[in-house]
GROMACS .gro file of C-alpha atoms in nm:
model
  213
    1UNK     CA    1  -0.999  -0.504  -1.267
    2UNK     CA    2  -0.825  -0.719  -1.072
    3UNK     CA    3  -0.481  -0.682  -1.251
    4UNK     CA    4  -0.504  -0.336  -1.188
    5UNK     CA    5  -0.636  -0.392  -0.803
    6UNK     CA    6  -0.333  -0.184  -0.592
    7UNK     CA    7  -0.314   0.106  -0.906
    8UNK     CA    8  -0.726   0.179  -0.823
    9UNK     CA    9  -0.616   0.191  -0.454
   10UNK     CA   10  -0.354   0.407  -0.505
   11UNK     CA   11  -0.598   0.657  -0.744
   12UNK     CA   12  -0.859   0.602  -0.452
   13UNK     CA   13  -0.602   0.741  -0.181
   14UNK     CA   14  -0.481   1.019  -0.386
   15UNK     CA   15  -0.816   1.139  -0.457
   16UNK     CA   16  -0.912   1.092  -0.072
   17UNK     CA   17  -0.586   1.313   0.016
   18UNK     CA   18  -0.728   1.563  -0.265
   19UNK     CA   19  -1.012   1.557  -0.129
   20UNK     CA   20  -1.012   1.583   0.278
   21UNK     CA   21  -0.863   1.911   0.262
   22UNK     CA   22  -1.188   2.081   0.053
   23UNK     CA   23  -1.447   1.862   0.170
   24UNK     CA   24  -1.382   1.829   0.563
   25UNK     CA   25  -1.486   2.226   0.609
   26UNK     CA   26  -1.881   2.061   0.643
   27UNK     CA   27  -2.068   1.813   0.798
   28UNK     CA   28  -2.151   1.641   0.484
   29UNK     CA   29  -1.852   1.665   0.337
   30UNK     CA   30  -1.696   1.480   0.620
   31UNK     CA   31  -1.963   1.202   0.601
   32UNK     CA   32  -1.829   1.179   0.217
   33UNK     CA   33  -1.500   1.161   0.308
   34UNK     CA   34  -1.540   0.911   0.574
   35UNK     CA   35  -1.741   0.656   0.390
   36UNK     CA   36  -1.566   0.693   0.108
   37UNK     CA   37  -1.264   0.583   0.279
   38UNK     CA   38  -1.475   0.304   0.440
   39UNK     CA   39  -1.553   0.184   0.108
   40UNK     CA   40  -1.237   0.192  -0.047
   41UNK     CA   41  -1.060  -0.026   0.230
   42UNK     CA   42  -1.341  -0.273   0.209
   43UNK     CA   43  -1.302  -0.281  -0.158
   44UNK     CA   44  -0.937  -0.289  -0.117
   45UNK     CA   45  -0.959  -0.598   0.101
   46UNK     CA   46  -1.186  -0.804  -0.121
   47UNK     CA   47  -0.951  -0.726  -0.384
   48UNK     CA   48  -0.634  -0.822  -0.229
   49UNK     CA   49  -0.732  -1.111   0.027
   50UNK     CA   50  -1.003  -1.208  -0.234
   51UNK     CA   51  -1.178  -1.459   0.045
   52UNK     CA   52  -1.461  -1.435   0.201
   53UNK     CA   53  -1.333  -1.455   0.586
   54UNK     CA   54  -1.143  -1.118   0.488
   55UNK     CA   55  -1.390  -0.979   0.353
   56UNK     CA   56  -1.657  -1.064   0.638
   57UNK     CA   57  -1.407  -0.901   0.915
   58UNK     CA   58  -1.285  -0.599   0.709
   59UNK     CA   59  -1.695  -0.553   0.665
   60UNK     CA   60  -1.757  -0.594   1.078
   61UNK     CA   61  -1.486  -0.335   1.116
   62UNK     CA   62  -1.601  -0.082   0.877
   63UNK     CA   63  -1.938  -0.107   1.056
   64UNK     CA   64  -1.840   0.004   1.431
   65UNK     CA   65  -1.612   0.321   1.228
   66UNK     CA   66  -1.896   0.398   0.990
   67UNK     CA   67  -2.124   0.425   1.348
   68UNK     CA   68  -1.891   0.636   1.555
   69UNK     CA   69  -1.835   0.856   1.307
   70UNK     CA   70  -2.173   0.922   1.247
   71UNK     CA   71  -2.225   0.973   1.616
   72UNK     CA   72  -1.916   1.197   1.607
   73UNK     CA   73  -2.066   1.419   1.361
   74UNK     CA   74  -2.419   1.431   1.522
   75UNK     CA   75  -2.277   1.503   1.898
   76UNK     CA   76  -1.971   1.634   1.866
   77UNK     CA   77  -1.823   1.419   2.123
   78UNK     CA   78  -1.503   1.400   2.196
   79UNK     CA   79  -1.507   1.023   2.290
   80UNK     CA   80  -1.676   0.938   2.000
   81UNK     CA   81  -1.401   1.071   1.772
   82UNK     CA   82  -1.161   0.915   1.966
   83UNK     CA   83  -1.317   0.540   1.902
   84UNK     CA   84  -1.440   0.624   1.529
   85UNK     CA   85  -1.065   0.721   1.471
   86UNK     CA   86  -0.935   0.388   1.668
   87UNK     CA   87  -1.183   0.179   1.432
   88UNK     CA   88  -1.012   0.331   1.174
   89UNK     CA   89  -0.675   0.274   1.289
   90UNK     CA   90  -0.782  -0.064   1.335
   91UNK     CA   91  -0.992  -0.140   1.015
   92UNK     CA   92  -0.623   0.038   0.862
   93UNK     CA   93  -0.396  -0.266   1.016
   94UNK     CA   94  -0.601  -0.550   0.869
   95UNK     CA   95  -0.645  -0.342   0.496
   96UNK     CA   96  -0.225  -0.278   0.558
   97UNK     CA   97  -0.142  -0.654   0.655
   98UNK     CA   98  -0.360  -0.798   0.387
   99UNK     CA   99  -0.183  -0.588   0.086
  100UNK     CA  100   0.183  -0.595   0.193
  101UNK     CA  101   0.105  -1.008   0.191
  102UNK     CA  102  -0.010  -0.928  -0.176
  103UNK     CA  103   0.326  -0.733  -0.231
  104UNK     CA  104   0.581  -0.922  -0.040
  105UNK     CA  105   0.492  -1.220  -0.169
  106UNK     CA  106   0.700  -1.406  -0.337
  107UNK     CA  107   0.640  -1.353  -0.711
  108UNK     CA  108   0.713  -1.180  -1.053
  109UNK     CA  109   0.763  -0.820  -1.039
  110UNK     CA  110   0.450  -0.691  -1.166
  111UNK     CA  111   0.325  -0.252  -1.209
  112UNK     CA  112   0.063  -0.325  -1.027
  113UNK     CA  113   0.234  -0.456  -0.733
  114UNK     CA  114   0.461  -0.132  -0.750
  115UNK     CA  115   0.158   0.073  -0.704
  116UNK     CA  116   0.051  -0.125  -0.405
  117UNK     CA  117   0.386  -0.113  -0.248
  118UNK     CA  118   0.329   0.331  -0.312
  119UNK     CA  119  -0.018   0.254  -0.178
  120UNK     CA  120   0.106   0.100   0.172
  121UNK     CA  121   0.333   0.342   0.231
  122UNK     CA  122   0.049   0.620   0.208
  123UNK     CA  123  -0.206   0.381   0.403
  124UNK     CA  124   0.098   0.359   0.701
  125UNK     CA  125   0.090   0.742   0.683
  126UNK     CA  126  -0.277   0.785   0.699
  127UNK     CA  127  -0.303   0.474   0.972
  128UNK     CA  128  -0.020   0.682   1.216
  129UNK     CA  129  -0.276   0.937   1.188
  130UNK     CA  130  -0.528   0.768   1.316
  131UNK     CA  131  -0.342   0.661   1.574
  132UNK     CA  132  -0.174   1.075   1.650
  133UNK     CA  133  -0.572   1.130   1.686
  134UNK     CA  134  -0.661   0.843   1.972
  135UNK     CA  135  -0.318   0.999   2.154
  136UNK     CA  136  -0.417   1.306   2.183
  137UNK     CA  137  -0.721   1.212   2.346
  138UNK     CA  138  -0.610   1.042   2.604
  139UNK     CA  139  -0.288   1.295   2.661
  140UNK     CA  140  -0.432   1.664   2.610
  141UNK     CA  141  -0.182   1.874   2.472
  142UNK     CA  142   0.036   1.608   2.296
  143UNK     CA  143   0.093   1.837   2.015
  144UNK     CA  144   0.165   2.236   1.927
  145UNK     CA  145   0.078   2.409   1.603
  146UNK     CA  146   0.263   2.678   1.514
  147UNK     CA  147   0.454   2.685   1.917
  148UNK     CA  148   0.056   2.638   2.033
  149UNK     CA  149  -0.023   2.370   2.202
  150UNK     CA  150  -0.366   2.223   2.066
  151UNK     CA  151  -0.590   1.955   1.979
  152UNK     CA  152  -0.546   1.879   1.569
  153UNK     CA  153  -0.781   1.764   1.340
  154UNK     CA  154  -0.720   1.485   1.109
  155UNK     CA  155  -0.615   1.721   0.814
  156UNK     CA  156  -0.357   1.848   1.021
  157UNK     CA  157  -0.233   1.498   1.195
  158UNK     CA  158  -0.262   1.312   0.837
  159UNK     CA  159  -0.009   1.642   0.718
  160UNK     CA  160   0.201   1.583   1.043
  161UNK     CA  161   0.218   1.196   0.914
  162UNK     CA  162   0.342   1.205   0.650
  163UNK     CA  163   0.585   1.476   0.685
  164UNK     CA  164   0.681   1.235   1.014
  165UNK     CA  165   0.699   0.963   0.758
  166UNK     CA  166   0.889   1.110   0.480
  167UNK     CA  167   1.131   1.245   0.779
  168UNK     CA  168   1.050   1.590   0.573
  169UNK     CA  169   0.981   1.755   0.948
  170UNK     CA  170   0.919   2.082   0.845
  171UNK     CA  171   0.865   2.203   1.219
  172UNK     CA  172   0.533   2.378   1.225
  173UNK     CA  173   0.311   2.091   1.375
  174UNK     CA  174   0.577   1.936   1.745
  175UNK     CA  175   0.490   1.674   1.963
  176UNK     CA  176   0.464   1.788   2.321
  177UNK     CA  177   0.447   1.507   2.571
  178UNK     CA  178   0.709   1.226   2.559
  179UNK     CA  179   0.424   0.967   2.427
  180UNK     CA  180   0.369   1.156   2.141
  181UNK     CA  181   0.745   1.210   2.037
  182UNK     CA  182   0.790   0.795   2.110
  183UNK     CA  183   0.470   0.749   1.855
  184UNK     CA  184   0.687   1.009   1.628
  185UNK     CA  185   0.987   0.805   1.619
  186UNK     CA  186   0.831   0.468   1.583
  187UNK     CA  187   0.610   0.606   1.247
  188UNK     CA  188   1.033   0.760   1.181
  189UNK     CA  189   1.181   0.422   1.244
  190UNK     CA  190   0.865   0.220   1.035
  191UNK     CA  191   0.896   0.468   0.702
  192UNK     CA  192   1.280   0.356   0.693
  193UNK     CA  193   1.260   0.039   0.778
  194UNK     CA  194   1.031  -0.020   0.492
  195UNK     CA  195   1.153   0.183   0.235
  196UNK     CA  196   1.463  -0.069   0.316
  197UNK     CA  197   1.271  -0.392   0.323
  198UNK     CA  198   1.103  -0.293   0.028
  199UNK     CA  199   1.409  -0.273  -0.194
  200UNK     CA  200   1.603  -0.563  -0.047
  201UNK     CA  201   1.256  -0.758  -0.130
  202UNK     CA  202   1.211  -0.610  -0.486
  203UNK     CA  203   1.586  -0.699  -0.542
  204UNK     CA  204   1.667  -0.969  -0.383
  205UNK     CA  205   1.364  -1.216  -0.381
  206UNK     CA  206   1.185  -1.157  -0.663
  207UNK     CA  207   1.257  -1.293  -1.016
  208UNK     CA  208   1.399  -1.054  -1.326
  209UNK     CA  209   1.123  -1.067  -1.607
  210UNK     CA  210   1.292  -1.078  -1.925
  211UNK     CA  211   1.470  -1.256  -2.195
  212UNK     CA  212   1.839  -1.343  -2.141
  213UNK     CA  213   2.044  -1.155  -2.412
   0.00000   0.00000   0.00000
């Protein structure tokens, strides 16, 4: 299991992305979604950091975002949305920080750390997100759909991601306000910049496995 930690995080997100599209129309089918996620970046962390101070703080985060969603879903607050999605942001970072240190680090090229490199480019999509969410709290209007300016949920900021990301920008979801096109071009200027510190890594650090001809 271990050998094959980042290729069952990579499955995991796919099936999340899958998923959150059918399964957010209802109340229970967001609480699915959302511990599901929980779980799978708490499993994620054990897996990768494989000590027990990770896993003790990625556990105290998922906490706080497993309670404020909850509350979210039982209110319908506004403010509670905002800090469940900010817990997530945050519980994101530490899951992100603790697998690129898995990828980047200096080692044999393995498949499995290819699929974790694939699965922290998706977790930087879903994390920006997070983070589109807690904007448009605090700045109404930060975004239009369609030329109308509204509030998104997270399918539709997690599809403005990663089109942001993939610098695919097919035009139907804008950023309004001038702090939510500077939070678009720092997610812009992050996908490149990692795609190209990626490769240089993968090419220039790690060792060729093989047998010299």
């Amino acid at each position: 299991m271990l050998q094959q930690r980042c290729f069952l995080l990579f499955l995991a997100l796919l099936a999340l992305l899958i998923a959150i599209p059918f399964l957010s129309e209802t109340t229970h089918g967001r609480v699915i979604v959302g511990l599901c996620n929980i779980i799978m970046l708490v499993t994620a962390v054990a897996a990768v950091g494989r000590s027990r101070l990770s896993l003790a703080i990625a556990f105290s985060l998922a906490v706080p975002t497993l309670a404020f969603q909850l509350l979210m879903l039982q209110s319908g607050d506004s403010g509670y949305k905002a800090l469940s999605w900010g817990c997530n942001a945050v519980l994101y970072t530490f899951t992100l920080g603790h697998l690129l240190h898995y990828v980047l680090r200096q080692d044999r090229i393995t498949a499995d750390k290819l699929y974790g490199a694939v699965a922290a480019y998706m977790l930087i999509a879903i994390l920006w997100a997070f983070l589109y969410g807690v904007l448009q709290y605090f700045y109404p209007g930060a975004y239009a759909l369609g030329g109308t300016v509204q509030a998104l949920d997270m399918r539709e900021l997690i599809y403005f991601s990663f089109s942001v990301l993939t610098t695919s920008g097919f035009g139907d979801i804008t950023p309004v306000l001038i702090q939510s096109r500077f939070l678009v071009i720092l997610e812009g200027v992050t996908g490149v910049m990692y795609v190209a510190i990626l490769i240089a890594r993968l090419t220039g650090v790690y060792p060729v496995v093989g047998t010299k001809p």
